[in-house]
Structure formats: structure tokens, C-alpha cells
mmCIF file of C-alpha atoms in Angstrom:
data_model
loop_
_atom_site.group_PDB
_atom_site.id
_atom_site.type_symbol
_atom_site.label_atom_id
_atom_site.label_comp_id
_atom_site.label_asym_id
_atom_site.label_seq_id
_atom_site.Cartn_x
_atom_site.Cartn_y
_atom_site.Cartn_z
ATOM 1 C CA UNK S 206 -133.344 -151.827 -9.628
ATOM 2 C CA UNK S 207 -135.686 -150.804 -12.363
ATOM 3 C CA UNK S 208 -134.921 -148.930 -15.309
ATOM 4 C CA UNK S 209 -137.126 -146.006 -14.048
ATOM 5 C CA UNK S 210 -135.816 -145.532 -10.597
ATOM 6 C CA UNK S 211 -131.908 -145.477 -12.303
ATOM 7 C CA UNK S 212 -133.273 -143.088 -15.112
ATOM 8 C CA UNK S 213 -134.296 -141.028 -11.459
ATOM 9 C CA UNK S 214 -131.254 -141.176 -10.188
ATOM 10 C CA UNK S 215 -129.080 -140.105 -13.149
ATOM 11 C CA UNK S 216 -131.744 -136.876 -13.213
ATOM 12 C CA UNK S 217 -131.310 -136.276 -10.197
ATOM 13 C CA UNK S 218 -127.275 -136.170 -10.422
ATOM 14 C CA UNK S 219 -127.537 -134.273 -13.639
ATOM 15 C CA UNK S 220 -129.682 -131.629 -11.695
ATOM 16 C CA UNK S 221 -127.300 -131.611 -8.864
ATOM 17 C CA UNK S 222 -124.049 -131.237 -11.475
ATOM 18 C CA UNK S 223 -126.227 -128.486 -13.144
ATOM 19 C CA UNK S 224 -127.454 -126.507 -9.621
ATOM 20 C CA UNK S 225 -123.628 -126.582 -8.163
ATOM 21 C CA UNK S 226 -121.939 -125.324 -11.620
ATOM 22 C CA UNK S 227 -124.290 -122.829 -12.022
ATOM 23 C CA UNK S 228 -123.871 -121.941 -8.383
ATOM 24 C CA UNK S 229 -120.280 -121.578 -9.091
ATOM 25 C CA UNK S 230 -121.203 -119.339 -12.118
ATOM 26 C CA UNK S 231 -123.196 -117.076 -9.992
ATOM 27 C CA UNK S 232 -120.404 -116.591 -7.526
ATOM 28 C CA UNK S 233 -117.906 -116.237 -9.609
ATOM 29 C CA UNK S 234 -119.788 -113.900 -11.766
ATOM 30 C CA UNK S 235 -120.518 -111.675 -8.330
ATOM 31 C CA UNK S 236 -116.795 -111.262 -7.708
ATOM 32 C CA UNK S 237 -116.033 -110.372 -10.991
ATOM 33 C CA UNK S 238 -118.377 -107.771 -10.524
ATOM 34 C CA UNK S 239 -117.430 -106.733 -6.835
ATOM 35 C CA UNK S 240 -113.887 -105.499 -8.405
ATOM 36 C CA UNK S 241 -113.986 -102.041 -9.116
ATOM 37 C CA UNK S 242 -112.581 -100.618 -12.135
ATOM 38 C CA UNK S 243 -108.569 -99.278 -11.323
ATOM 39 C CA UNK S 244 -108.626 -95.621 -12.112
ATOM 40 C CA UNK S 245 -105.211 -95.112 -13.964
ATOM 41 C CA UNK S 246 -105.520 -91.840 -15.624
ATOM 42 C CA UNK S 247 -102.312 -90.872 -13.377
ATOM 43 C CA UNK S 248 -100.283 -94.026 -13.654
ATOM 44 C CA UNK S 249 -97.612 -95.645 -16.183
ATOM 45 C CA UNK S 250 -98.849 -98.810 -18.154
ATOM 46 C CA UNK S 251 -97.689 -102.017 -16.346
ATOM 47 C CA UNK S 252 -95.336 -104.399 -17.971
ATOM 48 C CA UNK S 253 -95.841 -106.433 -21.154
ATOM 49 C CA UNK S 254 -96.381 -109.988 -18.651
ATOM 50 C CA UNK S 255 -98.554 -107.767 -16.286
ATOM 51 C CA UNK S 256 -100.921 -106.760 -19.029
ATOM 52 C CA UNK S 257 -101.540 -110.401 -20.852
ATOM 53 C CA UNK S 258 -103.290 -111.406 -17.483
ATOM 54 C CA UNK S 259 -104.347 -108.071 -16.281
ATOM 55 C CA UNK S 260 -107.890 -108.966 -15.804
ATOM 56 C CA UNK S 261 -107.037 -112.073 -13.184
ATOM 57 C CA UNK S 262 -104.275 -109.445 -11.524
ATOM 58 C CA UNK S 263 -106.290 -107.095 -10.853
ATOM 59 C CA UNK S 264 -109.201 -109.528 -9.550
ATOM 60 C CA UNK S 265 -107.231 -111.109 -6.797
ATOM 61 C CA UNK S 266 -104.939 -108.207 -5.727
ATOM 62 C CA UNK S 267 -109.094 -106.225 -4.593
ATOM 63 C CA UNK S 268 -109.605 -109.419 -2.664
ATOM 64 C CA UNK S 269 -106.522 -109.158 -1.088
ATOM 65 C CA UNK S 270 -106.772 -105.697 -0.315
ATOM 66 C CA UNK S 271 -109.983 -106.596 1.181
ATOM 67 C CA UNK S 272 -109.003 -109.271 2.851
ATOM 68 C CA UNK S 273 -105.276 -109.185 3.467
ATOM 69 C CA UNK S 274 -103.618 -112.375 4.817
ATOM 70 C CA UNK S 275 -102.774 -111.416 8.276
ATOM 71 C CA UNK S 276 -101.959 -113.572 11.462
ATOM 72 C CA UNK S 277 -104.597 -114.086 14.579
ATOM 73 C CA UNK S 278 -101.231 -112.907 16.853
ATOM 74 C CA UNK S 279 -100.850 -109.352 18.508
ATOM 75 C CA UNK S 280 -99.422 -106.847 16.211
ATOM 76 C CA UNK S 281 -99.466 -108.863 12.886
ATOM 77 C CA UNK S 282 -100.882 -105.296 11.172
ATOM 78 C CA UNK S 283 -98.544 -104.171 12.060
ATOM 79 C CA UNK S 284 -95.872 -106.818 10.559
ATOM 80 C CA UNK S 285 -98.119 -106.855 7.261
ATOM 81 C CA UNK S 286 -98.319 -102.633 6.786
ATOM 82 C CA UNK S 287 -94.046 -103.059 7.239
ATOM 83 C CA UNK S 288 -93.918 -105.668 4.544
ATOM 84 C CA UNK S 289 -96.268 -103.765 2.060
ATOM 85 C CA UNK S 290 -93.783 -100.491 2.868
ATOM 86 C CA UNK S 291 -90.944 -102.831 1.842
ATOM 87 C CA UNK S 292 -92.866 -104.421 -1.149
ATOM 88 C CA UNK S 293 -93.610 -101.017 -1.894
ATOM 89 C CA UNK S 294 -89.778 -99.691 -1.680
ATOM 90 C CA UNK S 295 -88.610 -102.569 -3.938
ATOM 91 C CA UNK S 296 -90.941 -101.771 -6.595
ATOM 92 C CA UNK S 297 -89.939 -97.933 -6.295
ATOM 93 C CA UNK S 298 -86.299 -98.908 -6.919
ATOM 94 C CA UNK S 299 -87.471 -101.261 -9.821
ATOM 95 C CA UNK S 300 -89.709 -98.035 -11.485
ATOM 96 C CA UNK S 301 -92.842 -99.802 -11.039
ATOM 97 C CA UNK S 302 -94.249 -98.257 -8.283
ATOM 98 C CA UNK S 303 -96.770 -95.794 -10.728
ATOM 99 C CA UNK S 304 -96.986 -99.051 -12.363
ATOM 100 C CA UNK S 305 -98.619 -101.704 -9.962
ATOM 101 C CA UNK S 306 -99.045 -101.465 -5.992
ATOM 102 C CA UNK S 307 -97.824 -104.286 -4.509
ATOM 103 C CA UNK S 308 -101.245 -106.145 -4.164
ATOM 104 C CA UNK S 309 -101.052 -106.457 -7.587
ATOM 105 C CA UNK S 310 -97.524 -107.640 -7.347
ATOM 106 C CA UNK S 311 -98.824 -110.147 -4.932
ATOM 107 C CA UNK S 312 -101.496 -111.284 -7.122
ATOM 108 C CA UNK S 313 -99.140 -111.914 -9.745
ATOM 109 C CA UNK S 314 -96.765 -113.848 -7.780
ATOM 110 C CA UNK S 315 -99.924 -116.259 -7.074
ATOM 111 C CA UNK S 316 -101.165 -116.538 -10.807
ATOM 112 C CA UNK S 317 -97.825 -117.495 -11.573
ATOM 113 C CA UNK S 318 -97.094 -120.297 -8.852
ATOM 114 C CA UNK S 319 -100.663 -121.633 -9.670
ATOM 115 C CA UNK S 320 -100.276 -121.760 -13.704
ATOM 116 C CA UNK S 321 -96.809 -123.056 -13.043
ATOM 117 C CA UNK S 322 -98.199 -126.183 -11.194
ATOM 118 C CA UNK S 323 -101.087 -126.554 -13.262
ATOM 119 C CA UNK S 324 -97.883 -126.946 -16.179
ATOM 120 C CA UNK S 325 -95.570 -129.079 -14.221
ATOM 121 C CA UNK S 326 -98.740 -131.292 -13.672
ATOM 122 C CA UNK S 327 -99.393 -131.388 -17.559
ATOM 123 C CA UNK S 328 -96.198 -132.369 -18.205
ATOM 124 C CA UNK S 329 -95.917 -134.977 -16.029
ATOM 125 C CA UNK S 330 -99.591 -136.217 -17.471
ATOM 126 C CA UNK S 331 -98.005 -136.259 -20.768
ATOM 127 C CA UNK S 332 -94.830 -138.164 -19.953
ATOM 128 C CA UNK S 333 -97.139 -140.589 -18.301
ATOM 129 C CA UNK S 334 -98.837 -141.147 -21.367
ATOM 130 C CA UNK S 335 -95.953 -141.743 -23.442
ATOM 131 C CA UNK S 336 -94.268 -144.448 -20.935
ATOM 132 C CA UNK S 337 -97.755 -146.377 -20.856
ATOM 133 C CA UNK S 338 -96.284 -149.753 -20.655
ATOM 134 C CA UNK S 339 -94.804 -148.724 -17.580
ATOM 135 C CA UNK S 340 -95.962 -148.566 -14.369
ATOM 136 C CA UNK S 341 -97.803 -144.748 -13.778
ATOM 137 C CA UNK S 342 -96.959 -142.346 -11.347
ATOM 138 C CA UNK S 343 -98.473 -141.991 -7.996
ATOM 139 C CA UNK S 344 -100.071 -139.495 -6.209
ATOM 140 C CA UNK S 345 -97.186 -138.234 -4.804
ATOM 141 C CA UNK S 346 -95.650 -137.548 -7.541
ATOM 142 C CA UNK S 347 -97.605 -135.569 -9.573
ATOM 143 C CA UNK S 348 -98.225 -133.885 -5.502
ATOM 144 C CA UNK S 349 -94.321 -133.213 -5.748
ATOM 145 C CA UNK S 350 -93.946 -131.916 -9.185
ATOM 146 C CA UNK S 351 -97.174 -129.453 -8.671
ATOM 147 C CA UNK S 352 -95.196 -128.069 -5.220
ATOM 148 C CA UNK S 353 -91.832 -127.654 -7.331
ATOM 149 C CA UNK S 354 -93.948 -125.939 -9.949
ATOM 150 C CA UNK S 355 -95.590 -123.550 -7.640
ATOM 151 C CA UNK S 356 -92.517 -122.644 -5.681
ATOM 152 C CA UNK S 357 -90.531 -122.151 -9.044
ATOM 153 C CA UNK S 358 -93.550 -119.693 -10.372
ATOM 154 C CA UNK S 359 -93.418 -118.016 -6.770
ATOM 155 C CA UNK S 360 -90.067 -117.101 -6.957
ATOM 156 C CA UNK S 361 -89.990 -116.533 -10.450
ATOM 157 C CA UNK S 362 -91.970 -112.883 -10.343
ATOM 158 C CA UNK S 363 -89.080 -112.407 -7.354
ATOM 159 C CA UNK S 364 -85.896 -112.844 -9.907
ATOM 160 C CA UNK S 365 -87.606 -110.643 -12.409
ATOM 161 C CA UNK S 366 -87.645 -108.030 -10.010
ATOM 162 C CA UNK S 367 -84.164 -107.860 -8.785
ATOM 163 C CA UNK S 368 -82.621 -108.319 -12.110
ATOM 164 C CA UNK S 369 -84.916 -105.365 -13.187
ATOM 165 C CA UNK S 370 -83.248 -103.189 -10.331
ATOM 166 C CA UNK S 371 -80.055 -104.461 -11.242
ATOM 167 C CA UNK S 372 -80.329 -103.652 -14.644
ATOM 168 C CA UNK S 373 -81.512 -99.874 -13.998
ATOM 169 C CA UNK S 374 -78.546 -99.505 -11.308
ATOM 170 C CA UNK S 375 -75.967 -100.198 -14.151
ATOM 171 C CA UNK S 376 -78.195 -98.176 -16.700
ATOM 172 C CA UNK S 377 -78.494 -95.324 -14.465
ATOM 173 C CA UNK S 378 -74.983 -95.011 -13.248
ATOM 174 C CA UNK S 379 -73.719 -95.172 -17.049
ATOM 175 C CA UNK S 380 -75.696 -92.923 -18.041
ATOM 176 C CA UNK S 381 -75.425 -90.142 -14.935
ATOM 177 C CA UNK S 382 -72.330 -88.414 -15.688
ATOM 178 C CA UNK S 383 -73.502 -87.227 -19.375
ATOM 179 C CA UNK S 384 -77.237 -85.836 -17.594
ATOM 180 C CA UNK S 385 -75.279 -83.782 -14.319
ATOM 181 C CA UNK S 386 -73.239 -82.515 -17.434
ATOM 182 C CA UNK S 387 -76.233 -81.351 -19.387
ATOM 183 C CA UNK S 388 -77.267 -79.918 -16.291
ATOM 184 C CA UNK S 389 -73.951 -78.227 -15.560
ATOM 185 C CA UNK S 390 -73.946 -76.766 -18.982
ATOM 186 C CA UNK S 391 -77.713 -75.108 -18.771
ATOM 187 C CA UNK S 392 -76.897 -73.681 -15.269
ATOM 188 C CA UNK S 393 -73.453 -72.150 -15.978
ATOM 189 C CA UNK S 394 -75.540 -70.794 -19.143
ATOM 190 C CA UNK S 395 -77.591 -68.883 -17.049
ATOM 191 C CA UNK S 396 -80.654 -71.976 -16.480
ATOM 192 C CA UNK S 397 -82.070 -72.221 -13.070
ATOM 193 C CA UNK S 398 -82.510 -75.669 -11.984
ATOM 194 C CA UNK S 399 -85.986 -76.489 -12.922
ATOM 195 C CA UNK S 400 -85.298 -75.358 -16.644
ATOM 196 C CA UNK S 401 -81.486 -77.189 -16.823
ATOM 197 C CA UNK S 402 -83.887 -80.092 -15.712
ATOM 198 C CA UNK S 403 -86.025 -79.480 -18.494
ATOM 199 C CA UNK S 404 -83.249 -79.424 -20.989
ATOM 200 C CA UNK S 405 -81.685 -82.224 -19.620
ATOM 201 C CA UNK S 406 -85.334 -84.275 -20.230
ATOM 202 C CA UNK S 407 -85.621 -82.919 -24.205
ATOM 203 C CA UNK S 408 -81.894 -83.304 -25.143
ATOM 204 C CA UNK S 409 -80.950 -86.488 -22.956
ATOM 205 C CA UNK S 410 -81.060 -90.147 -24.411
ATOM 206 C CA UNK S 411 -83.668 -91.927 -23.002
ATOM 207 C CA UNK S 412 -83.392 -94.051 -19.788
ATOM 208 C CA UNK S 413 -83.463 -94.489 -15.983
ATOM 209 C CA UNK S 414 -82.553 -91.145 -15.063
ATOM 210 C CA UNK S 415 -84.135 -89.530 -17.917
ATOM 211 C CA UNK S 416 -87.403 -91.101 -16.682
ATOM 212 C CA UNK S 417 -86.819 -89.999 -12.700
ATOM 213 C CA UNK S 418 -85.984 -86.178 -14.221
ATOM 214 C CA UNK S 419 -89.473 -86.752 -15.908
ATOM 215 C CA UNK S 420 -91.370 -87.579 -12.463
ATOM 216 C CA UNK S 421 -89.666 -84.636 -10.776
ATOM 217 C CA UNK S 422 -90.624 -82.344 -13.299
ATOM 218 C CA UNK S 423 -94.283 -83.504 -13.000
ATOM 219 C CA UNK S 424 -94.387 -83.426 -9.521
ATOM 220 C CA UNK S 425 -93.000 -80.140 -9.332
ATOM 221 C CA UNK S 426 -95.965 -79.357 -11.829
ATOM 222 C CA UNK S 427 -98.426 -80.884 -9.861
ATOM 223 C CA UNK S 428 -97.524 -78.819 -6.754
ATOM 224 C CA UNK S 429 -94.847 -79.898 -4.807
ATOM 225 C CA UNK S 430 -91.960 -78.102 -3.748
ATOM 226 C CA UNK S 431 -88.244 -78.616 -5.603
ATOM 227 C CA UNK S 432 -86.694 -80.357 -2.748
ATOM 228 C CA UNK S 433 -89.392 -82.050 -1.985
ATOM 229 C CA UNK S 434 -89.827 -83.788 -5.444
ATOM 230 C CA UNK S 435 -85.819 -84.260 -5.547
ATOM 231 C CA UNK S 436 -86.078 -86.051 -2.219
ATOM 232 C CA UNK S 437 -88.499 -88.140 -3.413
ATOM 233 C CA UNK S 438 -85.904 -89.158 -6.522
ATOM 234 C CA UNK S 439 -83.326 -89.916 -3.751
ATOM 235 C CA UNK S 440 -85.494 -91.968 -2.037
ATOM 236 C CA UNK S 441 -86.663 -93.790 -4.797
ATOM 237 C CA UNK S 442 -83.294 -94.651 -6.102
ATOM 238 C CA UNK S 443 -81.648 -95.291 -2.945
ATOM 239 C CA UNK S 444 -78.586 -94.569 -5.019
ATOM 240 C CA UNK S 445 -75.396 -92.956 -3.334
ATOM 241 C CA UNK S 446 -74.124 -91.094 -6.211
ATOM 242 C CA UNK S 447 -78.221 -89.534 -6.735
ATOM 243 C CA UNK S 448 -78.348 -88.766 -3.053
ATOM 244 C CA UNK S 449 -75.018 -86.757 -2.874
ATOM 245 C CA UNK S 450 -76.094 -85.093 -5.726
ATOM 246 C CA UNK S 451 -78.908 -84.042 -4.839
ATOM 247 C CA UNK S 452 -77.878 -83.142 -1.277
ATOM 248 C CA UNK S 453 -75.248 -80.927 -2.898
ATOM 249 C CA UNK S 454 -78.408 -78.754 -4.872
ATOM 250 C CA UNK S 455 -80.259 -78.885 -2.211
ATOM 251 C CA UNK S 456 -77.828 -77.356 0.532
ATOM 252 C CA UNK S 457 -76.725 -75.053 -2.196
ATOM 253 C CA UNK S 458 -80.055 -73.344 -2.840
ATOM 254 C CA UNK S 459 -80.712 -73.071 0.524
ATOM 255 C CA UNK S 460 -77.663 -71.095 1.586
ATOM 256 C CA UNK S 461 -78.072 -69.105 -1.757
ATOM 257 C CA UNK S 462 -74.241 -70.377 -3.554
ATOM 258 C CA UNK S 463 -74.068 -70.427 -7.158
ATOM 259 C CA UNK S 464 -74.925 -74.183 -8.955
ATOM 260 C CA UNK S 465 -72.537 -74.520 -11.440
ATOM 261 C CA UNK S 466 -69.426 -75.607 -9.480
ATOM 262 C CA UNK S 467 -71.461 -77.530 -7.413
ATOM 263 C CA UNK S 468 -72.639 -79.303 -10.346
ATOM 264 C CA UNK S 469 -69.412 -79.376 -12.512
ATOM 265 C CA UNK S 470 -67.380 -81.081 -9.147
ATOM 266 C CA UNK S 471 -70.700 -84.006 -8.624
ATOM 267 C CA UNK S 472 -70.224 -84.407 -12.577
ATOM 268 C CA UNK S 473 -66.446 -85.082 -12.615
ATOM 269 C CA UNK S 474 -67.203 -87.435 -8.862
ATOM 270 C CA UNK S 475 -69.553 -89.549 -10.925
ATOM 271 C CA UNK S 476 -67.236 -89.952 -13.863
ATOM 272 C CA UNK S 477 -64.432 -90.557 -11.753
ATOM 273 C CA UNK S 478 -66.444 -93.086 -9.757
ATOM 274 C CA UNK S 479 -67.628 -94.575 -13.269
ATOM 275 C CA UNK S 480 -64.320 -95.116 -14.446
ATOM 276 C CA UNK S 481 -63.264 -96.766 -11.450
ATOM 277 C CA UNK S 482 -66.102 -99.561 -11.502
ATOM 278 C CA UNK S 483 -64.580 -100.330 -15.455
ATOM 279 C CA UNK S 484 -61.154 -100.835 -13.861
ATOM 280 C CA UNK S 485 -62.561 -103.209 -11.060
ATOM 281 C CA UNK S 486 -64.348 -105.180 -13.230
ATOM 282 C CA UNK S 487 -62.054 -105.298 -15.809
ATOM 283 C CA UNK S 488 -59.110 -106.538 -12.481
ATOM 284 C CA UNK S 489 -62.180 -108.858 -11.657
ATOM 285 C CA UNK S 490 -62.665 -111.097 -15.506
ATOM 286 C CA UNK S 491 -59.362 -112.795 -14.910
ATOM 287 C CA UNK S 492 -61.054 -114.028 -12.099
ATOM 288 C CA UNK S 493 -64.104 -115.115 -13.283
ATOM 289 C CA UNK S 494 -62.919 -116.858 -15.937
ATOM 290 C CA UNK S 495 -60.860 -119.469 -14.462
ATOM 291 C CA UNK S 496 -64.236 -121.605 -13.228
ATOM 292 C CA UNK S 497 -64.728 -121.513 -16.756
ATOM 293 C CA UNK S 498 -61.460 -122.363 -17.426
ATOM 294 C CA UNK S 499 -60.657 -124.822 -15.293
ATOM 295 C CA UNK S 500 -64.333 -126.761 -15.602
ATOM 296 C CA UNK S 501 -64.917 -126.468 -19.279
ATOM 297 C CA UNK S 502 -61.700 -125.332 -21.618
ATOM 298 C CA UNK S 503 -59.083 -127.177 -20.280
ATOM 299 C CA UNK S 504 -60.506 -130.752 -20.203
ATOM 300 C CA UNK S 505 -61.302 -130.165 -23.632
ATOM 301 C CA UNK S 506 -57.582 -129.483 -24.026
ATOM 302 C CA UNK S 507 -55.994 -131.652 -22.049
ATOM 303 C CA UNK S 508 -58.512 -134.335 -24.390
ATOM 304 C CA UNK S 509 -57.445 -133.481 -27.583
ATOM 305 C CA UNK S 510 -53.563 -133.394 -26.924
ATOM 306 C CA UNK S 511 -53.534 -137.101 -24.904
ATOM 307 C CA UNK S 512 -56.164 -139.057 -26.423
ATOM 308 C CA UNK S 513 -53.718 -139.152 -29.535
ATOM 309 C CA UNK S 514 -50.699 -140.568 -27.112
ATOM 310 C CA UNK S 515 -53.211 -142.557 -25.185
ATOM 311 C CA UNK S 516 -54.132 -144.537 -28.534
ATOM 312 C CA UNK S 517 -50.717 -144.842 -29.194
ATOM 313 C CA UNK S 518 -49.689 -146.463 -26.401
ATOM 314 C CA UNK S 519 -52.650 -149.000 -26.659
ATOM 315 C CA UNK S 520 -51.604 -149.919 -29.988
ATOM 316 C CA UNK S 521 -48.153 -150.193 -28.817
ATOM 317 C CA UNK S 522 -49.210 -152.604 -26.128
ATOM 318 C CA UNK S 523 -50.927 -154.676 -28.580
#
């Protein structure tokens, strides 16, 4: 082969490198500018780990809005509209539902899983490297470790969540007995609801419940009705302490009885029921401690009082 005809061929293979990347480019560049800008002018800011990769977030959840993953079999709409109402519920009970929809949950879930593997497969790269007189790993190997990095940055988004509505159950039944009282003490001073509400929103520390007395004023503001925006609390916190409480206003504005009972007996409930959990889970630590016990402190024990007399006895016996 001549030197001419090669020179042709790597030209040609440069051009066809060059038309396919730019290809990619153009496509690329078209989605990216397919995705709407998110009108959030009613809606919280999302997370701090939401907002470092915003921009990739928000590109995949309009394709998947667009195109949602759905099976070719009878009544899969059906299946996928019931598992965006319970994506949808979960984030409600985690506060993030003015936050992200759950597309965008979705979409983060898949960034993760894929950046995940692309780090498991680094790593593995990198330990290769260092073990080079060895023999390197195979194919299935690094195939393995991407998988296990995937799956663990699948779930990962997953755990987040339901220590996040975890950690606002606890905060919010703390915390609920000291806002029914500040409500308790603005209706028996003469406070309708909506105001003891308001009260209860300037004077209160900040937290879960401070924040769901914050939507309910605003919704209330924006239109809707008082039960209706207190439902919507209930059903957002799915809580049973929250729902009898607000089942007790509710039933007692209707059938016109006077609030400040009502309130002072769903204060003293909640502060009974609060007390109770302390004593449970202080009758529960015996408990948990003896795995720690058992596995970790008393080996460590049982070592430092008989490796003295074990010693002794070998010296003995020599």
C-alpha cells in the first residue's frame, strides 16, 4: 500500500470521527434545547444534592415525562399513573413535594446509579494500575463492579428519602405539643383559628410543623377553604396524632362548639402520647445494647482479665 492511499484512509477516518462527534453535538445540543425552562415562581428550592446537578435533573426527568417507561401489556398506564401517585405521596410525607415532582426524583435516582458505576469502574481502573505485575482484571469484573455501583447509587436516593421522613416524624411529633399549645392559648384568648395559626407561625421555633402551618396559611390565602387546606396537612403527613387533631377542629367548627377545650384536651393527648414514646424507648436501650454488649465489650473484657492468667500458665508449663 502506498503512502498516498494510507494518508486517504486516515482522512477519511478523521472525517468520519469528526462527522459522527459533531453529529452527536448537534443532537445533544437539540435536546438541551427541547427542555423547557421549569417555572418555579410557586415552588420551594430543591435540596442542596438536587441543585449541584440540577441542569442534568431536570434534562432527563422532560424526557421522561415525554416518554415515560411504560410496558407494551394492557393497563400498564394505568400501573405507571399508581406508582407516580405513590412516588408522589412519599415525597409529600418527606416535604419535597413543592420541591421536585417525582420525574425529577426519577431522574436523580438514574444520575446517581450511572455516576456511581462510572466511580466503581475508576476505582477498579486504579487498583489495576497499582497491582501491574499482576495479572489484570477481566471483563467481568469491572462488568460486576459497574452493576454493584449502579444498584448502590439506585438505592442510595431511596435511603435518603426514608431517613428524611423518619427524621421529620420524630421532629414533628417533638415538637407538636408546644404548637397545639400556642394554638390553645390564642383561641382561649379570643383568636379564631386562622389567626391562632398565624401566631403559632411568628412565635413557634422553626420546623416540620411550623413549615405545614406555613402551607396552610398560604393555601388558605390563595383561595381554598379552611378544611380543605387542613385536610390537605393531614394527608400530607399521614400522621395519627395531625389527623385527630385536625378532625377534632374540623367537626368542631362545623357543629359551631367552642375551640379551646377541644384544643387544650388534643394538646395534653399529644403530650401524654409524647411522654409515653420516651418511656418505651428508654424500656427498649437495655435491649439494644446487649448486641453491643455481647459482640464488642465483653470480648474485650473477658481479653484483658485472662490473657494475664493465660501467660501465666504458659510460663508455668515451661
Amino acid at each position: 500500500m502506498s503512502a498516498s492511499s494510507s494518508d486517504l484512509i486516515i482522512l477519511l477516518l478523521a472525517l468520519g470521527v469528526g462527522l459522527a462527534t459533531a453529529l452527536i453535538g448537534w443532537l445533544l445540543s437539540r435536546s438541551v434545547a427541547d427542555v423547557p425552562p421549569e417555572n418555579r415562581d410557586y415552588k420551594d428550592p430543591p435540596p442542596i444534592g438536587f441543585r449541584l446537578i440540577w441542569w442534568p435533573i431536570q434534562w432527563v426527568s422532560h424526557f421522561l415525562e415525554r416518554h415515560p417507561l411504560r410496558d407494551i401489556e394492557k393497563g400498564s398506564e394505568t400501573r405507571n399513573d399508581k406508582r407516580n401517585e405513590q412516588r408522589l405521596l412519599r415525597l409529600r410525607r418527606a416535604g419535597l413535594d413543592y420541591m421536585i415532582s417525582p420525574a425529577q426524583f426519577t431522574a436523580a435516582r438514574l444520575l446517581s446509579a450511572g455516576f456511581l458505576g462510572l466511580v466503581c469502574y475508576w476505582v477498579l481502573g486504579s487498583f489495576a494500575q497499582m497491582r501491574a505485575d499482576q495479572a489484570p482484571f477481566g471483563i467481568y469484573a469491572y462488568a460486576q463492579m459497574v452493576l454493584v455501583g449502579m444498584l448502590i447509587g439506585w438505592v442510595m436516593p431511596l435511603i435518603w428519602l426514608h431517613d428524611r421522613i423518619a427524621q421529620r416524624k420524630r421532629e414533628l411529633l417533638k415538637s407538636l405539643p408546644f404548637y397545639l399549645d400556642i394554638i390553645t392559648l390564642c383561641v382561649e384568648a379570643g383568636l379564631n383559628m386562622q389567626g391562632a395559626l398565624n401566631q403559632a407561625v411568628d412565635k413557634g421555633p422553626p420546623g416540620v410543623f411550623h413549615d405545614e402551618c406555613q402551607r396552610v396559611l398560604r393555601d388558605i390565602r390563595a383561595g381554598k377553604g379552611r378544611a380543605d387546606a387542613l385536610r390537605a396537612m393531614a394527608e400530607r403527613m399521614r400522621e395519627p396524632g395531625i389527623t385527630s387533631f385536625i378532625a377534632s377542629v374540623i367537626q368542631a367548627e362545623s357543629m359551631g362548639m367552642n375551640l379551646g377545650p377541644v384544643l387544650r384536651a388534643q394538646a395534653d393527648q399529644r403530650r401524654t402520647e409524647r411522654f409515653l414514646r420516651a418511656e418505651k424507648k428508654a424500656l427498649e436501650a437495655p435491649v439494644k445494647l446487649l448486641l453491643p454488649l455481647i459482640a464488642f465489650i465483653f470480648p474485650c473484657t473477658f481479653i484483658v482479665l485472662f490473657f494475664p492468667i493465660v501467660m501465666q500458665f504458659l510460663h508455668a508449663g515451661l
